[in-house]
Short mmCIF file of C-alpha atoms in Angstrom, two decimals:
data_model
loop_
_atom_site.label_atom_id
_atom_site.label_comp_id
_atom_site.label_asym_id
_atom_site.label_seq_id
_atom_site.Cartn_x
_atom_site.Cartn_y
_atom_site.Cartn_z
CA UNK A 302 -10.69 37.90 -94.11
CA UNK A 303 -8.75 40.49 -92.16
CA UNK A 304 -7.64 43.50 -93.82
CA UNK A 305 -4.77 45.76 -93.29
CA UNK A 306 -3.66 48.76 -94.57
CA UNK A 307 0.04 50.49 -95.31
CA UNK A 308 1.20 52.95 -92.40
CA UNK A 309 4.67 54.54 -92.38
CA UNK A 310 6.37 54.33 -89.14
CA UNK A 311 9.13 55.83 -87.41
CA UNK A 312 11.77 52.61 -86.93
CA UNK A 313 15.19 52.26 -85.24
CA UNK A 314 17.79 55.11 -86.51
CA UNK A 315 21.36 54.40 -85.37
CA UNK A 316 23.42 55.97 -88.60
CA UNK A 317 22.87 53.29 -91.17
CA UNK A 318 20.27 51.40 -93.04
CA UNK A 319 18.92 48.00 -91.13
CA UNK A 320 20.88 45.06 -93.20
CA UNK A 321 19.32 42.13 -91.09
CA UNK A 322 15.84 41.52 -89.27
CA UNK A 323 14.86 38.71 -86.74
CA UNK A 324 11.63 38.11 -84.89
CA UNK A 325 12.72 36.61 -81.49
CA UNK A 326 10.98 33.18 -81.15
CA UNK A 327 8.57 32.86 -78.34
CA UNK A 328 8.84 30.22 -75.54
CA UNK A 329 5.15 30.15 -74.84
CA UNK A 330 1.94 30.83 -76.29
CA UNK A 331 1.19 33.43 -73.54
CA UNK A 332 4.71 35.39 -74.90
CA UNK A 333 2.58 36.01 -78.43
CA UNK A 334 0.99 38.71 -76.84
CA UNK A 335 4.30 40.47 -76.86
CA UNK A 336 6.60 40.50 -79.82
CA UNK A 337 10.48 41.88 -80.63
CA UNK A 338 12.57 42.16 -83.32
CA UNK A 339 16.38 41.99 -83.52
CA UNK A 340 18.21 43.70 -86.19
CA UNK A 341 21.73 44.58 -87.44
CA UNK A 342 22.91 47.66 -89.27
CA UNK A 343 26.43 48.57 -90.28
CA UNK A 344 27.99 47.67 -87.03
CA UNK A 345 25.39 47.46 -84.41
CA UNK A 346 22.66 44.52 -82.56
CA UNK A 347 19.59 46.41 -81.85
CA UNK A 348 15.88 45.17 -80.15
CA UNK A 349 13.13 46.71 -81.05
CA UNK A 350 9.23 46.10 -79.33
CA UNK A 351 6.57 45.02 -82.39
CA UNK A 352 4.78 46.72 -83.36
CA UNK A 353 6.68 49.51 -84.54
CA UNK A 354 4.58 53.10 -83.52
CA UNK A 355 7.46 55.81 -83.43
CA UNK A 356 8.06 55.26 -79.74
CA UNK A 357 12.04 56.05 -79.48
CA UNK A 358 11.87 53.90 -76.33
CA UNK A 359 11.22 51.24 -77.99
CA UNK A 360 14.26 50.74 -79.63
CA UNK A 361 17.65 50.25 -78.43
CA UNK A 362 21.33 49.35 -80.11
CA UNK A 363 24.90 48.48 -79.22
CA UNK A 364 27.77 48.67 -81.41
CA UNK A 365 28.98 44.70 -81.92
CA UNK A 366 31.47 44.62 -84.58
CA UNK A 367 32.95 48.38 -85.01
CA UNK A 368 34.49 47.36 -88.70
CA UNK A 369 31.16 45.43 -89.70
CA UNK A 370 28.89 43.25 -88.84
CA UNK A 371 28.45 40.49 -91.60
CA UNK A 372 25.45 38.60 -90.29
CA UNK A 373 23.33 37.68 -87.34
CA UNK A 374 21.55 34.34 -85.69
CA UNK A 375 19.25 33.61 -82.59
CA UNK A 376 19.02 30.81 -80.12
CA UNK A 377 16.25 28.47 -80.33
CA UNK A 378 14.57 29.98 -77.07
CA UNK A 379 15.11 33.67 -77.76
CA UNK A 380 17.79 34.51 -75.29
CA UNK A 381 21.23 34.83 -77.42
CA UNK A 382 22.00 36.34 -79.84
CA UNK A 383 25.04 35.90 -81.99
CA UNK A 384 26.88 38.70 -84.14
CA UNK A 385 29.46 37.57 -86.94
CA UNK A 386 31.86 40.07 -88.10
CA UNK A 387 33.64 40.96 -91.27
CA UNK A 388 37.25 41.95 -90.71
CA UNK A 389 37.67 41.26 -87.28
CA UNK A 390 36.74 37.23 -87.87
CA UNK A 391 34.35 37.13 -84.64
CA UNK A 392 31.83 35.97 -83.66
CA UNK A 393 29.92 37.30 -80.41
CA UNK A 394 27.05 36.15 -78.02
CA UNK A 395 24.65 38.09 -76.50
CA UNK A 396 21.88 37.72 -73.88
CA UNK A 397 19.44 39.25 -74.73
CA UNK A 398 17.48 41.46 -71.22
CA UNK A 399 14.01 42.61 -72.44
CA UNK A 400 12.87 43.20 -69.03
CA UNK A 401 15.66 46.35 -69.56
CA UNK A 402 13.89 47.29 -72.46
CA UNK A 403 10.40 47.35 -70.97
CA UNK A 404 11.31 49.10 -68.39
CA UNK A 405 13.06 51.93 -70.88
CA UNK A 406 9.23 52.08 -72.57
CA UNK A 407 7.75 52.35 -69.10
CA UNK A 408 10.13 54.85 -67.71
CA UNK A 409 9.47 57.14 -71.02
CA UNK A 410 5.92 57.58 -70.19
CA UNK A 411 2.56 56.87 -71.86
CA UNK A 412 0.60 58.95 -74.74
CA UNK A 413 2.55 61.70 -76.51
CA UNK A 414 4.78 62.06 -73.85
CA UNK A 415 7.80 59.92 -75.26
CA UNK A 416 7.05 62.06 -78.65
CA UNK A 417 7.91 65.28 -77.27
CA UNK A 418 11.58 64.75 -77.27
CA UNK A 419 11.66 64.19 -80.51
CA UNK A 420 11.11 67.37 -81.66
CA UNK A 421 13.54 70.90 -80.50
CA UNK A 422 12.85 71.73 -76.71
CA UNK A 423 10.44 69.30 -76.38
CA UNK A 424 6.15 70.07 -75.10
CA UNK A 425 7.20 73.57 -73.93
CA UNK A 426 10.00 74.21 -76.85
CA UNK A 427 9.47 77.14 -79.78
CA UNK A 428 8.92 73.99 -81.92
CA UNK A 429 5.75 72.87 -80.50
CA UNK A 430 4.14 75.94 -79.56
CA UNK A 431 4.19 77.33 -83.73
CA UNK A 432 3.06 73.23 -84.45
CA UNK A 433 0.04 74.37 -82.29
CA UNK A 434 -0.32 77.64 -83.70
CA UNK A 435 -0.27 76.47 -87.36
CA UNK A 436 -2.80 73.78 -86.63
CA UNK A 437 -5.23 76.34 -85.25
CA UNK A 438 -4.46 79.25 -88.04
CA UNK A 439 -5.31 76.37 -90.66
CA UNK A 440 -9.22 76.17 -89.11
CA UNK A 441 -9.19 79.72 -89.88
CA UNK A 442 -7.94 79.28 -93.22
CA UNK A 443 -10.61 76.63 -93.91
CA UNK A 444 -13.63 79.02 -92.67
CA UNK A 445 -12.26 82.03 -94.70
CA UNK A 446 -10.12 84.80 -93.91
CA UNK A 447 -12.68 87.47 -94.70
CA UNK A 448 -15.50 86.71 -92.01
CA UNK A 449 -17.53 88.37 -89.42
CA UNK A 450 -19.32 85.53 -88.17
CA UNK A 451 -18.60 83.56 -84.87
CA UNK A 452 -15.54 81.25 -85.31
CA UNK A 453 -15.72 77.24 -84.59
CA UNK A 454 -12.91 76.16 -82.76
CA UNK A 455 -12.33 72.69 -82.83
CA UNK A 456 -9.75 69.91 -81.89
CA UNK A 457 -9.42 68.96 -85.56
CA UNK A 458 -8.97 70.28 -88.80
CA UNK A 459 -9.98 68.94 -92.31
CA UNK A 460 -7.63 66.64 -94.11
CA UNK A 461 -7.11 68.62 -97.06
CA UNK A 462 -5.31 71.30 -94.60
CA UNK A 463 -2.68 68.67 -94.09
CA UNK A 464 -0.33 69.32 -96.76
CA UNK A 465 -0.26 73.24 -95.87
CA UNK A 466 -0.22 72.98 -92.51
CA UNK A 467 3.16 70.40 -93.18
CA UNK A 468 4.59 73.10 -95.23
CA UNK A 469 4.31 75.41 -92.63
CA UNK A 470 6.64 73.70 -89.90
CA UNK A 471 9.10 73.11 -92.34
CA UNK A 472 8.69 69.73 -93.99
CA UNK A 473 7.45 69.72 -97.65
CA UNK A 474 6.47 65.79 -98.61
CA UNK A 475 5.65 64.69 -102.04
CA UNK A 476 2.92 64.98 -103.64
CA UNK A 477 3.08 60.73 -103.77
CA UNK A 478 3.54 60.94 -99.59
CA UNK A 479 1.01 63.41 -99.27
CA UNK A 480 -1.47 60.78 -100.49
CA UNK A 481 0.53 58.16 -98.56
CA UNK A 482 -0.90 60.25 -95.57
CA UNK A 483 -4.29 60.95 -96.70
CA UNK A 484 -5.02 57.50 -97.00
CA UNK A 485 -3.27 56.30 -93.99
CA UNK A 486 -5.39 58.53 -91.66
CA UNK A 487 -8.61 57.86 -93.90
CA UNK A 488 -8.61 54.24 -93.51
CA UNK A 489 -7.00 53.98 -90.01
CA UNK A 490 -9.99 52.68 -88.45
CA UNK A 491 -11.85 51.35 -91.64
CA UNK A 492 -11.41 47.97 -90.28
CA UNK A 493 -12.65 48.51 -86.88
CA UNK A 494 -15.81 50.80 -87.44
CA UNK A 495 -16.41 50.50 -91.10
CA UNK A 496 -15.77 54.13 -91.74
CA UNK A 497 -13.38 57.11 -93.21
CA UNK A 498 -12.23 59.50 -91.64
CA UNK A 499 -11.80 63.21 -93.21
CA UNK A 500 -10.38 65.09 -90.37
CA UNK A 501 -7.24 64.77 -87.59
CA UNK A 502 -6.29 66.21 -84.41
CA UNK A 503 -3.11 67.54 -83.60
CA UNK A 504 -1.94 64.79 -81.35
CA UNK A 505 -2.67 62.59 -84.21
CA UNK A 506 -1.19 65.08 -86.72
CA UNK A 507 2.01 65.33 -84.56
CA UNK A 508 2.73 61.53 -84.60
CA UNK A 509 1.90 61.72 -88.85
CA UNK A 510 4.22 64.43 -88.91
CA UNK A 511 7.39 62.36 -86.65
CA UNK A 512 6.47 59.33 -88.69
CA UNK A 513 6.72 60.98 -92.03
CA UNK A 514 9.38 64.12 -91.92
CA UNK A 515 13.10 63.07 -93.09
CA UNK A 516 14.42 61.38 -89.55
CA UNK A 517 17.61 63.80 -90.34
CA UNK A 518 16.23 66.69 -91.55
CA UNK A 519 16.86 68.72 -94.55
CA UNK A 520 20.86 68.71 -95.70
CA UNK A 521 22.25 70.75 -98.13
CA UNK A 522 24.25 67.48 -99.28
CA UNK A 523 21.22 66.15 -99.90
CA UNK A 524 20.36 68.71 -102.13
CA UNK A 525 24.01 69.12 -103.72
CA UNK A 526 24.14 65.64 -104.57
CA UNK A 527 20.91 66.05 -106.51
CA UNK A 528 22.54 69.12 -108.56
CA UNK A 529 25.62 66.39 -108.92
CA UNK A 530 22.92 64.70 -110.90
CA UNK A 531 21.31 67.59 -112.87
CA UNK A 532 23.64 69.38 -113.30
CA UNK A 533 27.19 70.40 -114.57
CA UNK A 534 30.18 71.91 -113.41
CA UNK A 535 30.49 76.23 -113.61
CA UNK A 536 33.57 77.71 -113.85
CA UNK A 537 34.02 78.19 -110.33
CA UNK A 538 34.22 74.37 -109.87
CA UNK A 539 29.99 74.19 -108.15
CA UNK A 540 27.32 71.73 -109.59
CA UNK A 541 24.84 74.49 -111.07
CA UNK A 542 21.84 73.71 -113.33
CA UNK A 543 20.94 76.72 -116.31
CA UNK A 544 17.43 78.63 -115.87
CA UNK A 545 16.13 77.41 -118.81
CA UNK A 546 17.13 73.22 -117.83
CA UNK A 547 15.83 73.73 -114.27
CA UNK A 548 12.60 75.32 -115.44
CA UNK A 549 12.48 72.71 -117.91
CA UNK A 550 13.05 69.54 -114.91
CA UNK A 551 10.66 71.19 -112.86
CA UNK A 552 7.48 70.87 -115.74
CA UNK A 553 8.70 67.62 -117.34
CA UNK A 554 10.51 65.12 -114.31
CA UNK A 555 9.64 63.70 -111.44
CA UNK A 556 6.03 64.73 -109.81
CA UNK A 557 6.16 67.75 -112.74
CA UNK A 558 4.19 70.81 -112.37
CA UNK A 559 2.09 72.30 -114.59
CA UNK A 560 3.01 75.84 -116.12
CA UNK A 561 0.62 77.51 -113.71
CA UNK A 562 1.55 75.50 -110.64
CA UNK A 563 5.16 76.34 -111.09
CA UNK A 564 4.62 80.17 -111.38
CA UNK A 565 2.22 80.52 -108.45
CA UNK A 566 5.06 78.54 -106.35
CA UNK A 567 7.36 80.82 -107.55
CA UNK A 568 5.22 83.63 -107.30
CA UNK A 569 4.93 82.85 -103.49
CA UNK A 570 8.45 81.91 -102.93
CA UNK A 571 9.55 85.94 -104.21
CA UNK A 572 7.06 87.49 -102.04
CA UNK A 573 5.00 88.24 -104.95
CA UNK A 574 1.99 86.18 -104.01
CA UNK A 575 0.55 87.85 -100.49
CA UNK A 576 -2.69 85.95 -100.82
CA UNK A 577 -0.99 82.57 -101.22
CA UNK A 578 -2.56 80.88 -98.29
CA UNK A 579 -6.02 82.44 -99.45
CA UNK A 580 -8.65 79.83 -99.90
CA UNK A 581 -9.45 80.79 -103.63
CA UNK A 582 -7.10 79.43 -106.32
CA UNK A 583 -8.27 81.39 -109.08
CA UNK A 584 -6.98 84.60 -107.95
CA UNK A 585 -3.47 83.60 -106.31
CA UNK A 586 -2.66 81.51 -110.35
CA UNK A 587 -3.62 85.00 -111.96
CA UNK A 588 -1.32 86.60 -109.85
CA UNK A 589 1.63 84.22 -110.38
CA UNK A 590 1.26 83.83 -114.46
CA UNK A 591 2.31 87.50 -114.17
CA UNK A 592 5.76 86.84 -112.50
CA UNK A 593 8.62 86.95 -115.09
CA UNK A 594 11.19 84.52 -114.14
CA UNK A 595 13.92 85.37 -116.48
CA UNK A 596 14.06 88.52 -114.05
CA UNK A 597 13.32 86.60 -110.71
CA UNK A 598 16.11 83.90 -111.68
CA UNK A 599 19.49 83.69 -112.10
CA UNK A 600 20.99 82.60 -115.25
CA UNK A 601 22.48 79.67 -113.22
CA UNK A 602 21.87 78.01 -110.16
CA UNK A 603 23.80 75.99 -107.17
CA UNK A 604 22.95 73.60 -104.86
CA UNK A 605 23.31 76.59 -101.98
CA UNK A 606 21.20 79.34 -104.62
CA UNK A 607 18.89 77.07 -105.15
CA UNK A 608 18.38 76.52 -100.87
CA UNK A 609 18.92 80.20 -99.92
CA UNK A 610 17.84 82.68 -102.54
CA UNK A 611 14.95 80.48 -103.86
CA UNK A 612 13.66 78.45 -101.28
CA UNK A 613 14.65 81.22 -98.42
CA UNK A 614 16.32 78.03 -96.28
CA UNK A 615 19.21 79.97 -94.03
CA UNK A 616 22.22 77.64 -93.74
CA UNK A 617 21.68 77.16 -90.34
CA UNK A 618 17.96 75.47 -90.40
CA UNK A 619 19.71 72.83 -93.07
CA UNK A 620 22.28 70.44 -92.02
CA UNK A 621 25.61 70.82 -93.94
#
């Protein structure tokens, strides 16, 4: 029996959901070793090289029907492929040239290097270099801030500095993907060696990170359509949500928070809560059950209050 486990992956992003998927057939057994896919979204053919890891190089489109595409079939031997459209009433063949798309991986380069660019200014960009400096503050954070003895610097930190160390750079996951993550690095080589694995590297971390993060970022549509949903319309014509209902949300829907979880975030979120990375709990929940948050809080919130004033998000670092 082999096992396998769940892994989220980085796949092909060219504006639109994938509507169609096709493994390419093979023409002989030795071609098993090396699998595609092809795959349609709202008006482009794409290839992609199985298996999915993240690799952008990987992956490569073409717009085929600019109104539409409506469906997709391949040749027996792998070579065409043909594109039906909606309004335009076409249909279009295409040769498929993987020896283009290889050489696209190979040009990219090997390791972490075709990673880089994912991410602002690249290995040497501002981006990286606080990545880096997070990932090292966090082994400080797990040996205590308050410490005279001799440091242990390592290549990895613990898995349960994951989640803060996410936080830090700017994405916040679930509570649901934060699991998602734990056990996809725990049991990444359960089948291989037989064992867990409670710690990560920052290579490794970095890849978790571009796999997992929203693809396009935080956007403060994102977040106004949500207050579409919650909420109701003020008198100046915005989406807003009353203290008292978003409080309420907050403790009752979704991944709800208990009382004391939701004052120590808030707590940390007004500046009130210095000791908010510190490694005792006890003493940073004390702290936030005294916050009063009929003072801290408006009477009613928007979409861009919510984003700016409570979250501290400048317009800029969200996507409109």
């Amino acid at each position: 029996v082999q096992l396998h486990f769940l892994e989220t992956l980085l796949g092909p992003t060219y504006g639109s959901p994938i509507k169609q998927t096709q493994v390419l057939p093979v023409k002989t057994t030795l071609d098993l070793q090396r699998r595609y896919l092809v795959f349609i979204n709202k008006n482009k053919v794409g290839l992609q090289i199985l298996p999915v890891d993240g690799n952008p190089h990987k992956t490569c489109a073409i717009v085929c029907h600019p109104d539409g595409v409506a469906g997709m079939a391949l040749s027996y031997d792998g070579s065409y492929a043909f594109t039906a459209g909606g309004r335009d009433r076409s249909v279009v063949q295409w040769k498929i040239n993987l020896s283009a798309l290889e050489a696209a991986v190979s040009l990219g380069g090997e390791d972490l290097t075709p990673f880089y660019g994912l991410v602002s200014g690249g290995r040497e960009g501002k981006f990286y270099r606080e990545l880096e400096d997070y990932f090292y503050y966090s082994q400080l954070r797990s040996q205590g801030i308050d410490t005279m003895e001799t440091r242990k610097v390592s290549e990895h930190i613990c898995l349960s500095e994951l989640p803060y160390v996410m936080r830090a750079i700017g994405f916040y996951p679930s509570e649901e993907k934060i699991d998602d993550m734990f056990n996809e690095i725990k049991f990444s080589e359960y089948v291989d060696t037989g064992q867990l694995i409670d710690k990560i590297n920052l290579p490794d971390f970095f890849k978790v990170y571009l796999n997992h993060r929203p693809p396009f970022g935080n956007t403060l549509n994102g977040i106004q359509e949500s207050f579409k949903v919650l909420g109701y319309t003020n008198s100046k014509g915005q989406k807003a949500i009353q203290r008292e209902d978003f409080l309420k949300l907050l403790l009752t829907k979704g991944e709800h928070m208990t009382e004391e979880e939701m004052h120590d975030c808030f707590a940390t979120l007004f500046g009130l809560n210095p000791e908010g990375w510190k490694s005792e709990p006890a003493a940073s929940s004390v702290r936030g059950s005294e916050i009063c948050l009929e003072e801290e809080l408006p009477d009613e919130i928007t979409a861009e209050i919510f984003a700016t004033e409570i979250l501290g998000l400048t317009i800029q670092s969200i996507r409109v």
